[in-house]
């Protein structure tokens, strides 16, 4: 409290006991405690009023935005993402365009190959449908029960 150590507080208590006297010392500490309580209450009320005024004026939102913008961790992460991004630079955009063109060319080639295979299958298909298989004779037993 007030940056005082235990030894300083004991010294102040001893001096107060000698100067004020043991009879009036409890009343003085009671009065001092009430004054401290009132001062803390007034400080709390003042803080709440200032926070309410800041909320009404929008300063809290602005301060959050400023804190977010000045956050060194976030700034470093964004800069790192930008530096390692594979879609930002002109060289990577050119490479992406080349890859896209090569993929389109491969898709066209695959489609053409499938069409040519379908045409070849139509040319080599027999003109007459295949003959149906002959039916199995009725006297052949299919199950062991029929054999017995």
mmCIF file of C-alpha atoms in Angstrom:
data_model
loop_
_atom_site.group_PDB
_atom_site.id
_atom_site.type_symbol
_atom_site.label_atom_id
_atom_site.label_comp_id
_atom_site.label_asym_id
_atom_site.label_seq_id
_atom_site.Cartn_x
_atom_site.Cartn_y
_atom_site.Cartn_z
ATOM 1 C CA UNK A 1 0.000 0.000 0.000
ATOM 2 C CA UNK A 2 1.490 3.383 -1.091
ATOM 3 C CA UNK A 3 4.809 1.637 -1.755
ATOM 4 C CA UNK A 4 5.545 1.207 1.937
ATOM 5 C CA UNK A 5 7.127 -1.931 3.291
ATOM 6 C CA UNK A 6 6.198 -3.682 6.493
ATOM 7 C CA UNK A 7 9.014 -2.072 8.496
ATOM 8 C CA UNK A 8 7.957 1.474 7.449
ATOM 9 C CA UNK A 9 4.345 0.768 8.425
ATOM 10 C CA UNK A 10 5.413 -0.509 11.862
ATOM 11 C CA UNK A 11 7.528 2.622 12.375
ATOM 12 C CA UNK A 12 4.586 4.886 11.431
ATOM 13 C CA UNK A 13 2.325 2.936 13.832
ATOM 14 C CA UNK A 14 4.800 3.369 16.706
ATOM 15 C CA UNK A 15 5.158 7.122 16.036
ATOM 16 C CA UNK A 16 1.338 7.486 15.828
ATOM 17 C CA UNK A 17 0.976 5.630 19.123
ATOM 18 C CA UNK A 18 3.448 7.964 20.808
ATOM 19 C CA UNK A 19 2.112 11.208 19.281
ATOM 20 C CA UNK A 20 -1.660 10.553 19.408
ATOM 21 C CA UNK A 21 -1.757 8.275 22.414
ATOM 22 C CA UNK A 22 -3.285 4.870 22.946
ATOM 23 C CA UNK A 23 -6.677 6.325 23.892
ATOM 24 C CA UNK A 24 -7.375 8.222 20.635
ATOM 25 C CA UNK A 25 -5.511 5.892 18.234
ATOM 26 C CA UNK A 26 -8.446 3.496 17.457
ATOM 27 C CA UNK A 27 -10.747 6.452 16.638
ATOM 28 C CA UNK A 28 -8.106 7.976 14.357
ATOM 29 C CA UNK A 29 -7.624 4.658 12.482
ATOM 30 C CA UNK A 30 -11.426 4.324 12.136
ATOM 31 C CA UNK A 31 -11.652 7.837 10.676
ATOM 32 C CA UNK A 32 -8.693 7.144 8.377
ATOM 33 C CA UNK A 33 -10.361 3.894 7.171
ATOM 34 C CA UNK A 34 -13.653 5.698 6.444
ATOM 35 C CA UNK A 35 -11.808 8.418 4.530
ATOM 36 C CA UNK A 36 -9.921 5.789 2.497
ATOM 37 C CA UNK A 37 -13.177 3.956 1.720
ATOM 38 C CA UNK A 38 -14.859 7.167 0.554
ATOM 39 C CA UNK A 39 -11.860 8.050 -1.617
ATOM 40 C CA UNK A 40 -11.894 4.602 -3.246
ATOM 41 C CA UNK A 41 -15.665 4.836 -3.846
ATOM 42 C CA UNK A 42 -15.273 8.247 -5.494
ATOM 43 C CA UNK A 43 -12.437 6.899 -7.684
ATOM 44 C CA UNK A 44 -14.578 3.909 -8.716
ATOM 45 C CA UNK A 45 -17.525 6.175 -9.554
ATOM 46 C CA UNK A 46 -15.268 8.476 -11.572
ATOM 47 C CA UNK A 47 -13.853 5.500 -13.519
ATOM 48 C CA UNK A 48 -17.350 4.196 -14.316
ATOM 49 C CA UNK A 49 -18.468 7.639 -15.516
ATOM 50 C CA UNK A 50 -15.425 7.943 -17.779
ATOM 51 C CA UNK A 51 -15.974 4.446 -19.203
ATOM 52 C CA UNK A 52 -19.644 5.246 -19.883
ATOM 53 C CA UNK A 53 -18.671 8.458 -21.662
ATOM 54 C CA UNK A 54 -16.077 6.562 -23.717
ATOM 55 C CA UNK A 55 -18.685 3.951 -24.678
ATOM 56 C CA UNK A 56 -21.123 6.643 -25.802
ATOM 57 C CA UNK A 57 -18.571 8.454 -27.935
ATOM 58 C CA UNK A 58 -17.159 5.294 -29.528
ATOM 59 C CA UNK A 59 -13.638 5.797 -28.235
ATOM 60 C CA UNK A 60 -13.539 2.219 -26.982
ATOM 61 C CA UNK A 61 -14.064 0.894 -30.515
ATOM 62 C CA UNK A 62 -11.355 3.184 -31.835
ATOM 63 C CA UNK A 63 -8.951 2.123 -29.094
ATOM 64 C CA UNK A 64 -9.625 -1.569 -29.858
ATOM 65 C CA UNK A 65 -8.914 -0.911 -33.528
ATOM 66 C CA UNK A 66 -5.695 0.922 -32.702
ATOM 67 C CA UNK A 67 -4.587 -1.857 -30.344
ATOM 68 C CA UNK A 68 -5.326 -4.477 -33.002
ATOM 69 C CA UNK A 69 -3.444 -2.505 -35.645
ATOM 70 C CA UNK A 70 -0.440 -1.989 -33.405
ATOM 71 C CA UNK A 71 -0.266 -5.601 -32.195
ATOM 72 C CA UNK A 72 3.254 -6.691 -33.144
ATOM 73 C CA UNK A 73 2.360 -10.392 -33.196
ATOM 74 C CA UNK A 74 -0.472 -9.904 -35.670
ATOM 75 C CA UNK A 75 1.525 -7.478 -37.781
ATOM 76 C CA UNK A 76 4.399 -9.946 -37.983
ATOM 77 C CA UNK A 77 2.079 -12.806 -38.949
ATOM 78 C CA UNK A 78 0.423 -10.760 -41.708
ATOM 79 C CA UNK A 79 3.781 -9.656 -43.083
ATOM 80 C CA UNK A 80 5.014 -13.243 -43.029
ATOM 81 C CA UNK A 81 1.921 -14.456 -44.894
ATOM 82 C CA UNK A 82 2.350 -11.733 -47.498
ATOM 83 C CA UNK A 83 6.029 -12.537 -47.921
ATOM 84 C CA UNK A 84 5.454 -16.275 -48.381
ATOM 85 C CA UNK A 85 2.262 -16.050 -50.410
ATOM 86 C CA UNK A 86 2.358 -17.912 -53.713
ATOM 87 C CA UNK A 87 -0.390 -15.877 -55.371
ATOM 88 C CA UNK A 88 0.829 -12.297 -54.950
ATOM 89 C CA UNK A 89 3.928 -11.842 -57.114
ATOM 90 C CA UNK A 90 3.936 -11.517 -60.926
ATOM 91 C CA UNK A 91 6.216 -14.537 -61.356
ATOM 92 C CA UNK A 92 3.869 -16.792 -59.414
ATOM 93 C CA UNK A 93 0.849 -15.456 -61.298
ATOM 94 C CA UNK A 94 2.557 -16.250 -64.604
ATOM 95 C CA UNK A 95 3.410 -19.750 -63.386
ATOM 96 C CA UNK A 96 -0.197 -20.283 -62.285
ATOM 97 C CA UNK A 97 -1.432 -19.204 -65.744
ATOM 98 C CA UNK A 98 0.999 -21.642 -67.414
ATOM 99 C CA UNK A 99 -0.201 -24.467 -65.170
ATOM 100 C CA UNK A 100 -3.823 -23.646 -65.955
ATOM 101 C CA UNK A 101 -3.131 -23.663 -69.723
ATOM 102 C CA UNK A 102 -1.256 -26.992 -69.464
ATOM 103 C CA UNK A 103 -4.150 -28.535 -67.520
ATOM 104 C CA UNK A 104 -6.665 -27.350 -70.126
ATOM 105 C CA UNK A 105 -4.490 -28.808 -72.899
ATOM 106 C CA UNK A 106 -4.228 -32.156 -71.058
ATOM 107 C CA UNK A 107 -8.013 -32.222 -70.560
ATOM 108 C CA UNK A 108 -8.577 -31.562 -74.292
ATOM 109 C CA UNK A 109 -6.118 -34.333 -75.205
ATOM 110 C CA UNK A 110 -7.856 -36.796 -72.874
ATOM 111 C CA UNK A 111 -11.235 -35.910 -74.346
ATOM 112 C CA UNK A 112 -9.952 -36.347 -77.910
ATOM 113 C CA UNK A 113 -8.394 -39.707 -76.995
ATOM 114 C CA UNK A 114 -11.689 -40.919 -75.532
ATOM 115 C CA UNK A 115 -13.582 -39.830 -78.648
ATOM 116 C CA UNK A 116 -11.094 -41.595 -80.946
ATOM 117 C CA UNK A 117 -11.332 -44.794 -78.874
ATOM 118 C CA UNK A 118 -15.136 -44.665 -79.101
ATOM 119 C CA UNK A 119 -14.970 -44.225 -82.928
ATOM 120 C CA UNK A 120 -12.537 -47.139 -83.260
ATOM 121 C CA UNK A 121 -14.820 -49.346 -81.188
ATOM 122 C CA UNK A 122 -17.765 -48.487 -83.443
ATOM 123 C CA UNK A 123 -15.742 -49.308 -86.613
ATOM 124 C CA UNK A 124 -14.596 -52.703 -85.313
ATOM 125 C CA UNK A 125 -17.987 -53.739 -83.894
ATOM 126 C CA UNK A 126 -19.602 -56.689 -85.768
ATOM 127 C CA UNK A 127 -22.518 -55.847 -88.047
ATOM 128 C CA UNK A 128 -24.691 -58.757 -86.834
ATOM 129 C CA UNK A 129 -25.486 -59.311 -83.219
ATOM 130 C CA UNK A 130 -23.906 -62.372 -81.616
ATOM 131 C CA UNK A 131 -25.928 -65.587 -81.686
ATOM 132 C CA UNK A 132 -27.721 -66.471 -78.464
ATOM 133 C CA UNK A 133 -26.271 -69.289 -76.394
ATOM 134 C CA UNK A 134 -28.087 -72.610 -76.646
ATOM 135 C CA UNK A 135 -30.281 -73.500 -73.715
ATOM 136 C CA UNK A 136 -29.078 -76.157 -71.325
ATOM 137 C CA UNK A 137 -30.702 -79.583 -71.646
ATOM 138 C CA UNK A 138 -33.506 -80.223 -69.195
ATOM 139 C CA UNK A 139 -32.289 -83.644 -68.123
ATOM 140 C CA UNK A 140 -29.073 -82.297 -66.549
ATOM 141 C CA UNK A 141 -29.350 -82.127 -62.764
ATOM 142 C CA UNK A 142 -28.214 -78.893 -61.211
ATOM 143 C CA UNK A 143 -28.355 -79.874 -57.553
ATOM 144 C CA UNK A 144 -27.119 -82.959 -55.673
ATOM 145 C CA UNK A 145 -30.695 -83.683 -54.634
ATOM 146 C CA UNK A 146 -31.717 -84.131 -58.273
ATOM 147 C CA UNK A 147 -28.830 -86.563 -58.850
ATOM 148 C CA UNK A 148 -29.954 -89.005 -56.209
#
